[in-house]
Amino acid sequence: MPEHTPVEIFNALLKLGVDSGASDVVVKTGSPGHLRLSGKLNAVEMEPFTKETVEGFVLESVPEVFRPTWKTNSQIDYSYVVEGMGRFRVNAFRQRGTVSVVFRYIKNDVPTLEGLQLPAEPILKITNVKDGIIIVCGATGSGKSSTLAAMLNWINQNLDRHVITLEDPIEYTFDDRKSVFQQREVGLDVPTFELGITSVLRQNPDIIFIGEMRDRITFETAISAAETGHLVLTTMHANTVAQGLTRLFEFFPAEEQTLARRQVSNTLRGLICQKLIPTLGGSGRVPACEILTADSVVKNLIAEAQTEKITAMMETGTDSASFSFNRELLRLFKANKITKADAIRFSPNPQALDMNMKGIFFKT
């Protein structure tokens, strides 16, 4: 009986992952495959991956245009599609002289806000604007890409917009409904991220989706686009809204902070930060969001560098458009969707949340 090829071995593992509901599949030379189920890593009962199998898969699956990058940098991001199964975001890299590969499964169907169990009303209030900047924050694996895909899906179903995306790599793919989508993948459709971001304003967009706010050039382009009537959606690695606001200004030296704050206060429309919390039964995860809607009060506080007051307002206010993680965790706990222990564990201020659960709240 002939031996299975590297692609056949990997595809079998990926199918097991998809059938099991895994969000990620982790492969390391010399070890069996691992599936991430409900946030937890589980080993698969199989023979350890050989060096030849892992290297053979990467060489066969990586797009030809990326092969020089893989050879030079020993790491690469790309998309991998299995017919009848779906699309995967792939990161291949070398560690201790051998190759490892991590897959993130991207479902064929573009998600909806309701399907992701996200608070649709405040998110749509942010999304349904003509211009400005919207940022979705969270740690790796917190569902940022899915949330933004759901927001773009709503735009596609309801608004006539020209949407240009710049992604590395493309994750969800959109069929044109009311909107027209142009999805550009770095390395395949445009040589570099920098070239794509500097040319996007010449492509007549209404909405620009930037995969990640990664540097000053990206941020300045986003501000320029927002100031000239475009809507920019992007992501950032931050654990809270306050941390996200702080990180925005780290792109600028001290002497430029005042101007940067004025620009952000004028262009920011909303900031969403999220975490995935284990459900009460332990069979899945539910998102908990912290949302800041940039109204006139928030804009003034941003311009005046009063981040602490913004945090206090989200924590103690009653506005349904802006609320803290603690308010959302308390809501999920009262709705019997998460346990008290997990609510406390994922809270940025567990002592305050514990008091809230006892009916004790502080007013500003």
CSV table of C-alpha atoms in Angstrom, one decimal, residues 193-195 197-198 210 213-224 251-252:
chain,number,residue,atom,x,y,z
A,193,PHE,CA,1.9,46.3,2.7
A,194,GLU,CA,3.5,49.7,2.5
A,195,LEU,CA,2.9,50.0,-1.2
A,197,ILE,CA,-1.5,51.3,2.0
A,198,THR,CA,0.1,54.3,0.2
A,210,ILE,CA,-6.7,47.3,6.9
A,213,MET,CA,-2.7,49.0,12.5
A,214,ARG,CA,0.9,48.1,12.6
A,215,ASP,CA,3.0,51.3,12.3
A,216,ARG,CA,2.9,55.1,12.0
A,217,ILE,CA,2.6,55.0,8.2
A,218,THR,CA,-0.6,52.9,8.5
A,219,PHE,CA,-2.0,55.1,11.2
A,220,GLU,CA,-1.3,58.3,9.3
A,221,THR,CA,-2.9,56.9,6.1
A,222,ALA,CA,-5.9,55.9,8.1
A,223,ILE,CA,-6.2,59.4,9.6
A,224,SER,CA,-5.8,61.0,6.1
A,251,PHE,CA,3.3,55.9,17.1
A,252,PHE,CA,4.2,59.5,17.7
